[in-house]
Amino acid sequence: MAQEKLKIAIQKSGRLHDGSVNLLKECGIDVVNGVNKLKAEANNFPLEVYFFRDDDIPQYVEDAVADIGIIGENVMYESNKKVVFVEELGFATCRLSIAVRKGEEYKSASYLNGKKIATSYPVLLQNFLDKNNVKAEIHEISGSVEIAPGIGLADAICDIVSSGSTLFMNGLQEAEMILKSRTVLIKNNKLSEEKENLLKKLLFRIQSVKKAKNNKYILLNAPNEKLKEIISLLPGMKSPTVLPLAEPGWSSVHSVLNENDFWEIIEKLKANGAQGILVVPIEKMIM
Ligand code: PRP
Ligand code: ZN
């Protein structure tokens, strides 16, 4: 029997496309992509990659057209399909926000009373309006929402903001965030055992890549009389590696540091006499 392949849906173009392709690459999965193709194959992992509009991905995953998919939570909550959350992916975080014309004075949601708001997220927007007791007219459009105020189609919009450059280019300003949205991996709720196993393999790789991104490899030289203090500052995966230097009285110390505590620890290391500190990115981290 031919081996089953896992089918993953990613965004065809837009905010999440590059990050999704990149993640597969970092997982060591080599996708041969023809320009403008709907489907591509990985040549070193049993994976088929489908390129869809991100908004359609939850439906395709629910219908098992794809087994798994990479989307923003915004799309997942809006569509409310029967799909299962698998993992947060840690790239392309964005927000769903209300935006109004530049110069407009927006103090609170009540500004929106009686106004016309264009959006591709009518469900999430309606929830927000209800929560704030606002009555506004929702004008649902599927793309290029940000041009609606400029052509007189709406007074405000509710759309995804990432860098903010789309708003800026269209003379709009962000007025209020209604949802913070992470990029996530979702799956169909009844995958075969074989596909679940493939997903486990993929997930193991994704987690190794994520961990590596949050950590740095650090090498430094320490005077032996300060070794104890310096080692106590370094967590390491088990404990730091200590090697003697050719110069008597000095050691080389190797360890792994988390991005979050990074600068603080570096300062303390220097204060304790560490020299020649090298910080190196980690490609994969297998625990
Ligand atoms: C969103 C949104 C804007 C853009 C905002 O698109 O609709 O076009 O991202 O990003 P910026 O603040 O960095 O300019 P999305 O990727 O969700 O694709 P789609 O709207 O075409 O589905
Ligand atoms: Zn979209």
Short mmCIF file of N, CA, C and O and ligand atoms in Angstrom, two decimals, residues 11 53-55 75 121, ligand 2:
data_model
loop_
_atom_site.label_atom_id
_atom_site.label_comp_id
_atom_site.label_asym_id
_atom_site.label_seq_id
_atom_site.Cartn_x
_atom_site.Cartn_y
_atom_site.Cartn_z
N GLN A 11 -1.61 29.71 3.40
CA GLN A 11 -2.13 30.87 2.66
C GLN A 11 -1.41 31.01 1.32
O GLN A 11 -0.19 30.92 1.24
N ARG A 53 -6.84 30.62 -0.06
CA ARG A 53 -7.10 31.87 0.67
C ARG A 53 -7.20 31.49 2.14
O ARG A 53 -7.88 30.52 2.49
N ASP A 54 -6.56 32.26 3.01
CA ASP A 54 -6.55 31.87 4.43
C ASP A 54 -7.97 31.74 5.00
O ASP A 54 -8.25 30.83 5.79
N ASP A 55 -8.87 32.61 4.53
CA ASP A 55 -10.24 32.59 5.06
C ASP A 55 -10.96 31.27 4.75
O ASP A 55 -11.91 30.90 5.42
N VAL A 75 -9.26 34.09 11.79
CA VAL A 75 -10.03 33.33 10.81
C VAL A 75 -10.72 32.12 11.47
O VAL A 75 -11.85 31.78 11.15
N TYR A 121 -15.03 40.33 8.78
CA TYR A 121 -15.20 39.61 10.05
C TYR A 121 -16.52 40.00 10.73
O TYR A 121 -16.52 40.52 11.85
ZN ZN B 2 -7.54 36.77 5.10
#
